[in-house]
Protein backbone atom coordinates (compact mmCIF):
# COMPACT_ATOMS: atom_id res chain seq x y z
CA UNK A 1 0.00 0.00 0.00
CA UNK A 2 1.59 3.27 -1.09
CA UNK A 3 1.38 6.61 0.68
CA UNK A 4 -0.98 8.19 -1.83
CA UNK A 5 -3.48 5.38 -1.35
CA UNK A 6 -3.24 5.67 2.44
CA UNK A 7 -3.84 9.41 2.16
CA UNK A 8 -6.89 8.93 -0.08
CA UNK A 9 -8.43 6.49 2.39
CA UNK A 10 -8.07 8.78 5.40
CA UNK A 11 -6.63 12.25 4.61
CA UNK A 12 -7.11 13.83 8.04
CA UNK A 13 -5.85 10.79 9.95
CA UNK A 14 -2.81 10.61 7.68
CA UNK A 15 -1.95 14.29 8.12
CA UNK A 16 -2.39 14.12 11.91
CA UNK A 17 -0.14 11.05 11.93
CA UNK A 18 2.51 12.85 9.89
CA UNK A 19 2.36 15.80 12.30
CA UNK A 20 2.90 13.40 15.22
CA UNK A 21 5.90 11.84 13.47
CA UNK A 22 7.40 15.26 12.72
CA UNK A 23 6.98 16.39 16.33
CA UNK A 24 8.55 13.16 17.58
CA UNK A 25 11.49 13.62 15.23
CA UNK A 26 12.06 17.17 16.47
CA UNK A 27 11.99 16.09 20.12
CA UNK A 28 14.37 13.19 19.39
CA UNK A 29 16.82 15.53 17.65
CA UNK A 30 16.64 18.06 20.47
CA UNK A 31 17.15 15.35 23.12
CA UNK A 32 19.68 13.46 21.01
CA UNK A 33 17.82 10.31 21.97
CA UNK A 34 15.31 8.15 20.12
CA UNK A 35 14.01 6.44 23.25
CA UNK A 36 14.24 9.32 25.74
CA UNK A 37 13.05 11.89 23.23
CA UNK A 38 11.42 14.22 25.78
CA UNK A 39 14.35 14.16 28.19
CA UNK A 40 16.00 17.38 27.01
CA UNK A 41 13.62 18.69 24.39
CA UNK A 42 12.58 22.34 24.47
CA UNK A 43 9.53 21.49 22.40
CA UNK A 44 8.60 18.71 24.80
CA UNK A 45 8.99 21.00 27.79
CA UNK A 46 6.82 23.73 26.28
CA UNK A 47 4.09 21.42 24.92
CA UNK A 48 3.77 18.85 27.71
CA UNK A 49 0.32 18.97 29.33
CA UNK A 50 1.02 20.13 32.89
CA UNK A 51 -1.57 22.25 34.67
CA UNK A 52 0.78 24.28 36.95
CA UNK A 53 2.56 25.57 33.81
CA UNK A 54 -0.74 26.83 32.38
CA UNK A 55 -1.38 29.73 34.78
CA UNK A 56 -3.71 32.54 33.75
CA UNK A 57 -4.52 30.57 30.64
CA UNK A 58 -1.01 31.05 29.29
CA UNK A 59 0.20 27.79 27.90
CA UNK A 60 -3.37 26.55 27.47
CA UNK A 61 -2.26 25.40 24.03
CA UNK A 62 -0.45 22.62 25.87
CA UNK A 63 -3.86 20.92 25.80
CA UNK A 64 -3.40 20.63 22.03
CA UNK A 65 0.38 20.42 21.79
CA UNK A 66 0.47 17.54 24.27
CA UNK A 67 -1.66 15.51 21.84
CA UNK A 68 1.27 15.48 19.40
CA UNK A 69 3.99 14.56 21.91
CA UNK A 70 4.86 10.93 22.59
CA UNK A 71 7.19 9.31 25.08
CA UNK A 72 9.35 6.95 23.06
CA UNK A 73 8.76 5.23 19.72
CA UNK A 74 6.59 2.44 21.13
CA UNK A 75 4.09 4.91 22.57
CA UNK A 76 3.96 6.77 19.27
CA UNK A 77 3.65 3.73 17.01
CA UNK A 78 0.79 2.21 19.01
CA UNK A 79 -1.16 5.45 18.84
CA UNK A 80 -0.42 5.89 15.14
CA UNK A 81 -1.80 2.45 14.32
CA UNK A 82 -4.98 3.03 16.32
CA UNK A 83 -5.38 6.57 14.97
CA UNK A 84 -5.24 5.45 11.37
CA UNK A 85 -7.44 2.37 11.79
CA UNK A 86 -10.13 4.19 13.76
CA UNK A 87 -9.82 7.41 11.81
CA UNK A 88 -10.26 5.65 8.48
CA UNK A 89 -13.62 4.24 9.57
CA UNK A 90 -14.86 7.50 11.09
CA UNK A 91 -13.74 9.65 8.15
CA UNK A 92 -15.82 7.48 5.82
CA UNK A 93 -18.99 8.60 7.59
CA UNK A 94 -18.27 12.14 8.72
CA UNK A 95 -15.74 13.37 6.19
CA UNK A 96 -12.22 14.56 6.91
CA UNK A 97 -12.98 18.11 8.07
CA UNK A 98 -15.68 17.09 10.55
CA UNK A 99 -13.58 14.18 11.75
CA UNK A 100 -10.74 16.59 12.51
CA UNK A 101 -13.00 18.74 14.70
CA UNK A 102 -14.29 15.65 16.51
CA UNK A 103 -10.73 14.42 17.03
CA UNK A 104 -9.75 17.66 18.74
CA UNK A 105 -12.94 17.71 20.80
CA UNK A 106 -11.96 14.29 22.13
CA UNK A 107 -8.34 15.26 22.72
CA UNK A 108 -9.09 18.56 24.47
CA UNK A 109 -11.81 16.84 26.51
CA UNK A 110 -9.17 14.34 27.67
CA UNK A 111 -6.80 17.21 28.52
CA UNK A 112 -9.56 18.91 30.51
CA UNK A 113 -10.09 15.71 32.51
CA UNK A 114 -6.37 15.57 33.35
CA UNK A 115 -6.31 19.25 34.36
CA UNK A 116 -9.27 18.75 36.69
CA UNK A 117 -8.54 15.29 38.10
CA UNK A 118 -4.77 14.79 37.90
CA UNK A 119 -3.23 18.24 37.42
CA UNK A 120 0.22 17.42 38.83
CA UNK A 121 0.94 14.61 36.38
CA UNK A 122 2.78 15.65 33.20
CA UNK A 123 0.89 14.03 30.33
CA UNK A 124 1.56 13.54 26.63
CA UNK A 125 0.11 11.55 23.76
CA UNK A 126 -2.79 11.18 21.37
CA UNK A 127 -4.41 8.49 23.51
CA UNK A 128 -7.19 10.72 24.84
CA UNK A 129 -8.37 11.59 21.33
CA UNK A 130 -8.05 7.94 20.30
CA UNK A 131 -10.22 6.79 23.21
CA UNK A 132 -12.82 9.31 22.06
CA UNK A 133 -12.62 7.77 18.58
CA UNK A 134 -13.25 4.33 20.10
CA UNK A 135 -16.50 5.59 21.61
CA UNK A 136 -17.53 7.22 18.33
CA UNK A 137 -16.83 3.99 16.46
CA UNK A 138 -19.28 2.16 18.74
CA UNK A 139 -21.92 4.74 17.83
CA UNK A 140 -21.23 4.30 14.12
CA UNK A 141 -21.47 0.52 14.37
CA UNK A 142 -24.81 0.88 16.15
CA UNK A 143 -26.04 3.19 13.41
CA UNK A 144 -24.96 0.71 10.73
CA UNK A 145 -26.47 -2.24 12.58
CA UNK A 146 -23.02 -3.83 12.60
CA UNK A 147 -21.60 -6.30 15.11
CA UNK A 148 -20.53 -4.31 18.18
CA UNK A 149 -18.25 -6.95 19.62
CA UNK A 150 -15.04 -5.75 17.92
CA UNK A 151 -15.17 -2.07 19.05
CA UNK A 152 -16.40 -3.02 22.53
CA UNK A 153 -13.62 -5.57 22.97
CA UNK A 154 -11.14 -2.92 21.80
CA UNK A 155 -12.40 -0.54 24.49
CA UNK A 156 -12.42 -3.22 27.22
CA UNK A 157 -8.88 -4.39 26.42
CA UNK A 158 -7.53 -0.84 26.36
CA UNK A 159 -9.34 0.09 29.58
CA UNK A 160 -7.92 -3.02 31.22
CA UNK A 161 -4.44 -1.94 30.21
CA UNK A 162 -5.16 1.58 31.47
CA UNK A 163 -6.10 0.34 34.94
CA UNK A 164 -3.28 -2.18 35.18
CA UNK A 165 -0.37 -0.13 33.83
CA UNK A 166 1.35 2.40 36.04
CA UNK A 167 2.79 4.62 33.31
CA UNK A 168 -0.40 5.70 31.52
CA UNK A 169 -2.75 8.62 32.15
CA UNK A 170 -5.92 7.17 33.67
CA UNK A 171 -7.84 10.43 33.43
CA UNK A 172 -6.53 11.19 29.96
CA UNK A 173 -7.96 7.90 28.72
CA UNK A 174 -11.21 8.10 30.71
CA UNK A 175 -11.66 11.75 29.77
CA UNK A 176 -11.31 10.96 26.08
CA UNK A 177 -13.67 8.00 26.29
CA UNK A 178 -16.33 9.99 28.17
CA UNK A 179 -16.01 12.96 25.81
CA UNK A 180 -16.35 10.68 22.80
CA UNK A 181 -19.37 8.94 24.30
CA UNK A 182 -21.12 12.25 25.02
CA UNK A 183 -20.39 13.47 21.50
CA UNK A 184 -21.38 10.27 19.72
CA UNK A 185 -25.11 10.02 20.30
CA UNK A 186 -26.14 13.45 18.98
CA UNK A 187 -23.65 13.15 16.10
CA UNK A 188 -24.94 9.82 14.80
CA UNK A 189 -28.57 10.86 15.31
CA UNK A 190 -28.24 14.23 13.57
CA UNK A 191 -30.35 14.41 10.43
CA UNK A 192 -28.07 16.68 8.43
CA UNK A 193 -24.39 17.50 8.02
CA UNK A 194 -25.13 21.07 9.11
CA UNK A 195 -26.53 19.81 12.41
CA UNK A 196 -23.48 17.61 12.90
CA UNK A 197 -21.22 20.61 12.39
CA UNK A 198 -23.20 22.63 14.95
CA UNK A 199 -22.93 19.78 17.46
CA UNK A 200 -19.19 19.26 16.86
CA UNK A 201 -18.33 22.96 17.09
CA UNK A 202 -20.54 23.30 20.15
CA UNK A 203 -18.68 20.39 21.71
CA UNK A 204 -15.37 22.09 20.93
CA UNK A 205 -16.51 25.24 22.73
CA UNK A 206 -17.70 23.22 25.74
CA UNK A 207 -14.44 21.30 26.22
CA UNK A 208 -12.40 24.50 25.86
CA UNK A 209 -14.53 26.21 28.52
CA UNK A 210 -14.24 23.20 30.85
CA UNK A 211 -10.48 23.11 30.33
CA UNK A 212 -10.13 26.86 30.92
CA UNK A 213 -12.19 26.68 34.11
CA UNK A 214 -9.78 24.13 35.55
CA UNK A 215 -6.60 26.13 34.95
CA UNK A 216 -4.78 27.87 37.82
CA UNK A 217 -5.59 31.57 38.17
CA UNK A 218 -2.07 32.64 39.08
JSON list of N, CA, C and O in Angstrom, two decimals, residues 43-84:
[
{"chain": "A", "resi": 43, "resn": "UNK", "atom": "N", "xyz": [10.90, 21.63, 22.89]},
{"chain": "A", "resi": 43, "resn": "UNK", "atom": "CA", "xyz": [9.53, 21.49, 22.40]},
{"chain": "A", "resi": 43, "resn": "UNK", "atom": "C", "xyz": [8.70, 20.65, 23.36]},
{"chain": "A", "resi": 43, "resn": "UNK", "atom": "O", "xyz": [7.56, 20.99, 23.69]},
{"chain": "A", "resi": 44, "resn": "UNK", "atom": "N", "xyz": [9.30, 19.55, 23.83]},
{"chain": "A", "resi": 44, "resn": "UNK", "atom": "CA", "xyz": [8.60, 18.71, 24.80]},
{"chain": "A", "resi": 44, "resn": "UNK", "atom": "C", "xyz": [8.27, 19.45, 26.07]},
{"chain": "A", "resi": 44, "resn": "UNK", "atom": "O", "xyz": [7.16, 19.33, 26.61]},
{"chain": "A", "resi": 45, "resn": "UNK", "atom": "N", "xyz": [9.21, 20.24, 26.55]},
{"chain": "A", "resi": 45, "resn": "UNK", "atom": "CA", "xyz": [8.99, 21.00, 27.79]},
{"chain": "A", "resi": 45, "resn": "UNK", "atom": "C", "xyz": [7.89, 22.04, 27.65]},
{"chain": "A", "resi": 45, "resn": "UNK", "atom": "O", "xyz": [7.11, 22.28, 28.56]},
{"chain": "A", "resi": 46, "resn": "UNK", "atom": "N", "xyz": [7.80, 22.66, 26.47]},
{"chain": "A", "resi": 46, "resn": "UNK", "atom": "CA", "xyz": [6.82, 23.73, 26.28]},
{"chain": "A", "resi": 46, "resn": "UNK", "atom": "C", "xyz": [5.45, 23.21, 25.86]},
{"chain": "A", "resi": 46, "resn": "UNK", "atom": "O", "xyz": [4.45, 23.93, 26.01]},
{"chain": "A", "resi": 47, "resn": "UNK", "atom": "N", "xyz": [5.37, 21.97, 25.37]},
{"chain": "A", "resi": 47, "resn": "UNK", "atom": "CA", "xyz": [4.09, 21.42, 24.92]},
{"chain": "A", "resi": 47, "resn": "UNK", "atom": "C", "xyz": [3.50, 20.38, 25.86]},
{"chain": "A", "resi": 47, "resn": "UNK", "atom": "O", "xyz": [2.33, 20.03, 25.74]},
{"chain": "A", "resi": 48, "resn": "UNK", "atom": "N", "xyz": [4.27, 19.87, 26.80]},
{"chain": "A", "resi": 48, "resn": "UNK", "atom": "CA", "xyz": [3.77, 18.85, 27.71]},
{"chain": "A", "resi": 48, "resn": "UNK", "atom": "C", "xyz": [2.55, 19.38, 28.47]},
{"chain": "A", "resi": 48, "resn": "UNK", "atom": "O", "xyz": [2.56, 20.50, 29.00]},
{"chain": "A", "resi": 49, "resn": "UNK", "atom": "N", "xyz": [1.50, 18.58, 28.56]},
{"chain": "A", "resi": 49, "resn": "UNK", "atom": "CA", "xyz": [0.32, 18.97, 29.33]},
{"chain": "A", "resi": 49, "resn": "UNK", "atom": "C", "xyz": [0.66, 18.90, 30.81]},
{"chain": "A", "resi": 49, "resn": "UNK", "atom": "O", "xyz": [0.91, 17.82, 31.36]},
{"chain": "A", "resi": 50, "resn": "UNK", "atom": "N", "xyz": [0.68, 20.06, 31.47]},
{"chain": "A", "resi": 50, "resn": "UNK", "atom": "CA", "xyz": [1.02, 20.13, 32.89]},
{"chain": "A", "resi": 50, "resn": "UNK", "atom": "C", "xyz": [0.34, 21.36, 33.45]},
{"chain": "A", "resi": 50, "resn": "UNK", "atom": "O", "xyz": [0.74, 22.50, 33.17]},
{"chain": "A", "resi": 51, "resn": "UNK", "atom": "N", "xyz": [-0.70, 21.16, 34.23]},
{"chain": "A", "resi": 51, "resn": "UNK", "atom": "CA", "xyz": [-1.57, 22.25, 34.67]},
{"chain": "A", "resi": 51, "resn": "UNK", "atom": "C", "xyz": [-0.83, 23.40, 35.37]},
{"chain": "A", "resi": 51, "resn": "UNK", "atom": "O", "xyz": [-1.13, 24.57, 35.09]},
{"chain": "A", "resi": 52, "resn": "UNK", "atom": "N", "xyz": [0.12, 23.15, 36.29]},
{"chain": "A", "resi": 52, "resn": "UNK", "atom": "CA", "xyz": [0.78, 24.28, 36.95]},
{"chain": "A", "resi": 52, "resn": "UNK", "atom": "C", "xyz": [1.52, 25.21, 35.99]},
{"chain": "A", "resi": 52, "resn": "UNK", "atom": "O", "xyz": [1.79, 26.36, 36.33]},
{"chain": "A", "resi": 53, "resn": "UNK", "atom": "N", "xyz": [1.86, 24.73, 34.79]},
{"chain": "A", "resi": 53, "resn": "UNK", "atom": "CA", "xyz": [2.56, 25.57, 33.81]},
{"chain": "A", "resi": 53, "resn": "UNK", "atom": "C", "xyz": [1.58, 26.34, 32.93]},
{"chain": "A", "resi": 53, "resn": "UNK", "atom": "O", "xyz": [2.00, 27.06, 32.03]},
{"chain": "A", "resi": 54, "resn": "UNK", "atom": "N", "xyz": [0.29, 26.23, 33.22]},
{"chain": "A", "resi": 54, "resn": "UNK", "atom": "CA", "xyz": [-0.74, 26.83, 32.38]},
{"chain": "A", "resi": 54, "resn": "UNK", "atom": "C", "xyz": [-1.47, 27.95, 33.13]},
{"chain": "A", "resi": 54, "resn": "UNK", "atom": "O", "xyz": [-2.67, 28.14, 32.97]},
{"chain": "A", "resi": 55, "resn": "UNK", "atom": "N", "xyz": [-0.77, 28.69, 33.96]},
{"chain": "A", "resi": 55, "resn": "UNK", "atom": "CA", "xyz": [-1.38, 29.73, 34.78]},
{"chain": "A", "resi": 55, "resn": "UNK", "atom": "C", "xyz": [-1.92, 30.88, 33.94]},
{"chain": "A", "resi": 55, "resn": "UNK", "atom": "O", "xyz": [-1.35, 31.25, 32.92]},
{"chain": "A", "resi": 56, "resn": "UNK", "atom": "N", "xyz": [-3.04, 31.42, 34.42]},
{"chain": "A", "resi": 56, "resn": "UNK", "atom": "CA", "xyz": [-3.71, 32.54, 33.75]},
{"chain": "A", "resi": 56, "resn": "UNK", "atom": "C", "xyz": [-4.05, 32.23, 32.29]},
{"chain": "A", "resi": 56, "resn": "UNK", "atom": "O", "xyz": [-4.16, 33.11, 31.46]},
{"chain": "A", "resi": 57, "resn": "UNK", "atom": "N", "xyz": [-4.19, 30.96, 32.01]},
{"chain": "A", "resi": 57, "resn": "UNK", "atom": "CA", "xyz": [-4.52, 30.57, 30.64]},
{"chain": "A", "resi": 57, "resn": "UNK", "atom": "C", "xyz": [-3.32, 30.53, 29.72]},
{"chain": "A", "resi": 57, "resn": "UNK", "atom": "O", "xyz": [-3.42, 30.01, 28.61]},
{"chain": "A", "resi": 58, "resn": "UNK", "atom": "N", "xyz": [-2.19, 31.10, 30.15]},
{"chain": "A", "resi": 58, "resn": "UNK", "atom": "CA", "xyz": [-1.01, 31.05, 29.29]},
{"chain": "A", "resi": 58, "resn": "UNK", "atom": "C", "xyz": [-0.52, 29.61, 29.23]},
{"chain": "A", "resi": 58, "resn": "UNK", "atom": "O", "xyz": [-0.48, 28.91, 30.23]},
{"chain": "A", "resi": 59, "resn": "UNK", "atom": "N", "xyz": [-0.20, 29.18, 28.05]},
{"chain": "A", "resi": 59, "resn": "UNK", "atom": "CA", "xyz": [0.20, 27.79, 27.90]},
{"chain": "A", "resi": 59, "resn": "UNK", "atom": "C", "xyz": [-0.98, 26.85, 27.76]},
{"chain": "A", "resi": 59, "resn": "UNK", "atom": "O", "xyz": [-0.81, 25.64, 27.77]},
{"chain": "A", "resi": 60, "resn": "UNK", "atom": "N", "xyz": [-2.19, 27.41, 27.63]},
{"chain": "A", "resi": 60, "resn": "UNK", "atom": "CA", "xyz": [-3.37, 26.55, 27.47]},
{"chain": "A", "resi": 60, "resn": "UNK", "atom": "C", "xyz": [-3.28, 25.73, 26.19]},
{"chain": "A", "resi": 60, "resn": "UNK", "atom": "O", "xyz": [-3.91, 24.68, 26.08]},
{"chain": "A", "resi": 61, "resn": "UNK", "atom": "N", "xyz": [-2.45, 26.17, 25.25]},
{"chain": "A", "resi": 61, "resn": "UNK", "atom": "CA", "xyz": [-2.26, 25.40, 24.03]},
{"chain": "A", "resi": 61, "resn": "UNK", "atom": "C", "xyz": [-1.53, 24.09, 24.27]},
{"chain": "A", "resi": 61, "resn": "UNK", "atom": "O", "xyz": [-1.44, 23.24, 23.39]},
{"chain": "A", "resi": 62, "resn": "UNK", "atom": "N", "xyz": [-1.02, 23.92, 25.50]},
{"chain": "A", "resi": 62, "resn": "UNK", "atom": "CA", "xyz": [-0.45, 22.62, 25.87]},
{"chain": "A", "resi": 62, "resn": "UNK", "atom": "C", "xyz": [-1.51, 21.52, 25.76]},
{"chain": "A", "resi": 62, "resn": "UNK", "atom": "O", "xyz": [-1.18, 20.35, 25.54]},
{"chain": "A", "resi": 63, "resn": "UNK", "atom": "N", "xyz": [-2.78, 21.90, 25.92]},
{"chain": "A", "resi": 63, "resn": "UNK", "atom": "CA", "xyz": [-3.86, 20.92, 25.80]},
{"chain": "A", "resi": 63, "resn": "UNK", "atom": "C", "xyz": [-3.93, 20.34, 24.40]},
{"chain": "A", "resi": 63, "resn": "UNK", "atom": "O", "xyz": [-4.41, 19.22, 24.20]},
{"chain": "A", "resi": 64, "resn": "UNK", "atom": "N", "xyz": [-3.46, 21.10, 23.42]},
{"chain": "A", "resi": 64, "resn": "UNK", "atom": "CA", "xyz": [-3.40, 20.63, 22.03]},
{"chain": "A", "resi": 64, "resn": "UNK", "atom": "C", "xyz": [-2.01, 20.09, 21.72]},
{"chain": "A", "resi": 64, "resn": "UNK", "atom": "O", "xyz": [-1.86, 19.00, 21.16]},
{"chain": "A", "resi": 65, "resn": "UNK", "atom": "N", "xyz": [-0.99, 20.85, 22.09]},
{"chain": "A", "resi": 65, "resn": "UNK", "atom": "CA", "xyz": [0.38, 20.42, 21.79]},
{"chain": "A", "resi": 65, "resn": "UNK", "atom": "C", "xyz": [0.71, 19.07, 22.40]},
{"chain": "A", "resi": 65, "resn": "UNK", "atom": "O", "xyz": [1.40, 18.25, 21.77]},
{"chain": "A", "resi": 66, "resn": "UNK", "atom": "N", "xyz": [0.21, 18.82, 23.61]},
{"chain": "A", "resi": 66, "resn": "UNK", "atom": "CA", "xyz": [0.47, 17.54, 24.27]},
{"chain": "A", "resi": 66, "resn": "UNK", "atom": "C", "xyz": [-0.06, 16.35, 23.50]},
{"chain": "A", "resi": 66, "resn": "UNK", "atom": "O", "xyz": [0.44, 15.23, 23.63]},
{"chain": "A", "resi": 67, "resn": "UNK", "atom": "N", "xyz": [-1.07, 16.59, 22.65]},
{"chain": "A", "resi": 67, "resn": "UNK", "atom": "CA", "xyz": [-1.66, 15.51, 21.84]},
{"chain": "A", "resi": 67, "resn": "UNK", "atom": "C", "xyz": [-0.69, 15.03, 20.76]},
{"chain": "A", "resi": 67, "resn": "UNK", "atom": "O", "xyz": [-0.88, 13.94, 20.21]},
{"chain": "A", "resi": 68, "resn": "UNK", "atom": "N", "xyz": [0.32, 15.83, 20.46]},
{"chain": "A", "resi": 68, "resn": "UNK", "atom": "CA", "xyz": [1.27, 15.48, 19.40]},
{"chain": "A", "resi": 68, "resn": "UNK", "atom": "C", "xyz": [2.59, 14.95, 19.96]},
{"chain": "A", "resi": 68, "resn": "UNK", "atom": "O", "xyz": [3.43, 14.47, 19.19]},
{"chain": "A", "resi": 69, "resn": "UNK", "atom": "N", "xyz": [2.78, 15.07, 21.28]},
{"chain": "A", "resi": 69, "resn": "UNK", "atom": "CA", "xyz": [3.99, 14.56, 21.91]},
{"chain": "A", "resi": 69, "resn": "UNK", "atom": "C", "xyz": [3.82, 13.09, 22.28]},
{"chain": "A", "resi": 69, "resn": "UNK", "atom": "O", "xyz": [2.74, 12.67, 22.67]},
{"chain": "A", "resi": 70, "resn": "UNK", "atom": "N", "xyz": [4.90, 12.32, 22.17]},
{"chain": "A", "resi": 70, "resn": "UNK", "atom": "CA", "xyz": [4.86, 10.93, 22.59]},
{"chain": "A", "resi": 70, "resn": "UNK", "atom": "C", "xyz": [6.17, 10.58, 23.29]},
{"chain": "A", "resi": 70, "resn": "UNK", "atom": "O", "xyz": [7.23, 11.11, 22.95]},
{"chain": "A", "resi": 71, "resn": "UNK", "atom": "N", "xyz": [6.05, 9.69, 24.26]},
{"chain": "A", "resi": 71, "resn": "UNK", "atom": "CA", "xyz": [7.19, 9.31, 25.08]},
{"chain": "A", "resi": 71, "resn": "UNK", "atom": "C", "xyz": [7.76, 8.00, 24.53]},
{"chain": "A", "resi": 71, "resn": "UNK", "atom": "O", "xyz": [7.30, 6.91, 24.86]},
{"chain": "A", "resi": 72, "resn": "UNK", "atom": "N", "xyz": [8.73, 8.12, 23.66]},
{"chain": "A", "resi": 72, "resn": "UNK", "atom": "CA", "xyz": [9.35, 6.95, 23.06]},
{"chain": "A", "resi": 72, "resn": "UNK", "atom": "C", "xyz": [8.64, 6.46, 21.82]},
{"chain": "A", "resi": 72, "resn": "UNK", "atom": "O", "xyz": [7.46, 6.76, 21.60]},
{"chain": "A", "resi": 73, "resn": "UNK", "atom": "N", "xyz": [9.33, 5.70, 20.99]},
{"chain": "A", "resi": 73, "resn": "UNK", "atom": "CA", "xyz": [8.76, 5.23, 19.72]},
{"chain": "A", "resi": 73, "resn": "UNK", "atom": "C", "xyz": [7.61, 4.25, 19.89]},
{"chain": "A", "resi": 73, "resn": "UNK", "atom": "O", "xyz": [6.68, 4.24, 19.09]},
{"chain": "A", "resi": 74, "resn": "UNK", "atom": "N", "xyz": [7.66, 3.40, 20.92]},
{"chain": "A", "resi": 74, "resn": "UNK", "atom": "CA", "xyz": [6.59, 2.44, 21.13]},
{"chain": "A", "resi": 74, "resn": "UNK", "atom": "C", "xyz": [5.26, 3.11, 21.39]},
{"chain": "A", "resi": 74, "resn": "UNK", "atom": "O", "xyz": [4.22, 2.73, 20.83]},
{"chain": "A", "resi": 75, "resn": "UNK", "atom": "N", "xyz": [5.28, 4.12, 22.25]},
{"chain": "A", "resi": 75, "resn": "UNK", "atom": "CA", "xyz": [4.09, 4.91, 22.57]},
{"chain": "A", "resi": 75, "resn": "UNK", "atom": "C", "xyz": [3.53, 5.54, 21.30]},
{"chain": "A", "resi": 75, "resn": "UNK", "atom": "O", "xyz": [2.32, 5.49, 21.03]},
{"chain": "A", "resi": 76, "resn": "UNK", "atom": "N", "xyz": [4.40, 6.12, 20.50]},
{"chain": "A", "resi": 76, "resn": "UNK", "atom": "CA", "xyz": [3.96, 6.77, 19.27]},
{"chain": "A", "resi": 76, "resn": "UNK", "atom": "C", "xyz": [3.40, 5.77, 18.27]},
{"chain": "A", "resi": 76, "resn": "UNK", "atom": "O", "xyz": [2.31, 5.99, 17.70]},
{"chain": "A", "resi": 77, "resn": "UNK", "atom": "N", "xyz": [4.08, 4.68, 18.03]},
{"chain": "A", "resi": 77, "resn": "UNK", "atom": "CA", "xyz": [3.65, 3.73, 17.01]},
{"chain": "A", "resi": 77, "resn": "UNK", "atom": "C", "xyz": [2.31, 3.10, 17.35]},
{"chain": "A", "resi": 77, "resn": "UNK", "atom": "O", "xyz": [1.45, 2.92, 16.46]},
{"chain": "A", "resi": 78, "resn": "UNK", "atom": "N", "xyz": [2.08, 2.77, 18.61]},
{"chain": "A", "resi": 78, "resn": "UNK", "atom": "CA", "xyz": [0.79, 2.21, 19.01]},
{"chain": "A", "resi": 78, "resn": "UNK", "atom": "C", "xyz": [-0.34, 3.19, 18.72]},
{"chain": "A", "resi": 78, "resn": "UNK", "atom": "O", "xyz": [-1.38, 2.82, 18.16]},
{"chain": "A", "resi": 79, "resn": "UNK", "atom": "N", "xyz": [-0.12, 4.45, 19.08]},
{"chain": "A", "resi": 79, "resn": "UNK", "atom": "CA", "xyz": [-1.16, 5.45, 18.84]},
{"chain": "A", "resi": 79, "resn": "UNK", "atom": "C", "xyz": [-1.36, 5.72, 17.35]},
{"chain": "A", "resi": 79, "resn": "UNK", "atom": "O", "xyz": [-2.49, 5.96, 16.91]},
{"chain": "A", "resi": 80, "resn": "UNK", "atom": "N", "xyz": [-0.29, 5.68, 16.58]},
{"chain": "A", "resi": 80, "resn": "UNK", "atom": "CA", "xyz": [-0.42, 5.89, 15.14]},
{"chain": "A", "resi": 80, "resn": "UNK", "atom": "C", "xyz": [-1.25, 4.80, 14.49]},
{"chain": "A", "resi": 80, "resn": "UNK", "atom": "O", "xyz": [-2.10, 5.07, 13.62]},
{"chain": "A", "resi": 81, "resn": "UNK", "atom": "N", "xyz": [-1.03, 3.56, 14.89]},
{"chain": "A", "resi": 81, "resn": "UNK", "atom": "CA", "xyz": [-1.80, 2.45, 14.32]},
{"chain": "A", "resi": 81, "resn": "UNK", "atom": "C", "xyz": [-3.28, 2.61, 14.65]},
{"chain": "A", "resi": 81, "resn": "UNK", "atom": "O", "xyz": [-4.15, 2.50, 13.78]},
{"chain": "A", "resi": 82, "resn": "UNK", "atom": "N", "xyz": [-3.58, 2.88, 15.92]},
{"chain": "A", "resi": 82, "resn": "UNK", "atom": "CA", "xyz": [-4.98, 3.03, 16.32]},
{"chain": "A", "resi": 82, "resn": "UNK", "atom": "C", "xyz": [-5.62, 4.26, 15.67]},
{"chain": "A", "resi": 82, "resn": "UNK", "atom": "O", "xyz": [-6.78, 4.21, 15.24]},
{"chain": "A", "resi": 83, "resn": "UNK", "atom": "N", "xyz": [-4.86, 5.34, 15.59]},
{"chain": "A", "resi": 83, "resn": "UNK", "atom": "CA", "xyz": [-5.38, 6.57, 14.97]},
{"chain": "A", "resi": 83, "resn": "UNK", "atom": "C", "xyz": [-5.77, 6.32, 13.53]},
{"chain": "A", "resi": 83, "resn": "UNK", "atom": "O", "xyz": [-6.87, 6.71, 13.10]},
{"chain": "A", "resi": 84, "resn": "UNK", "atom": "N", "xyz": [-4.93, 5.65, 12.78]},
{"chain": "A", "resi": 84, "resn": "UNK", "atom": "CA", "xyz": [-5.24, 5.45, 11.37]},
{"chain": "A", "resi": 84, "resn": "UNK", "atom": "C", "xyz": [-6.38, 4.46, 11.17]},
{"chain": "A", "resi": 84, "resn": "UNK", "atom": "O", "xyz": [-7.29, 4.69, 10.37]}
]
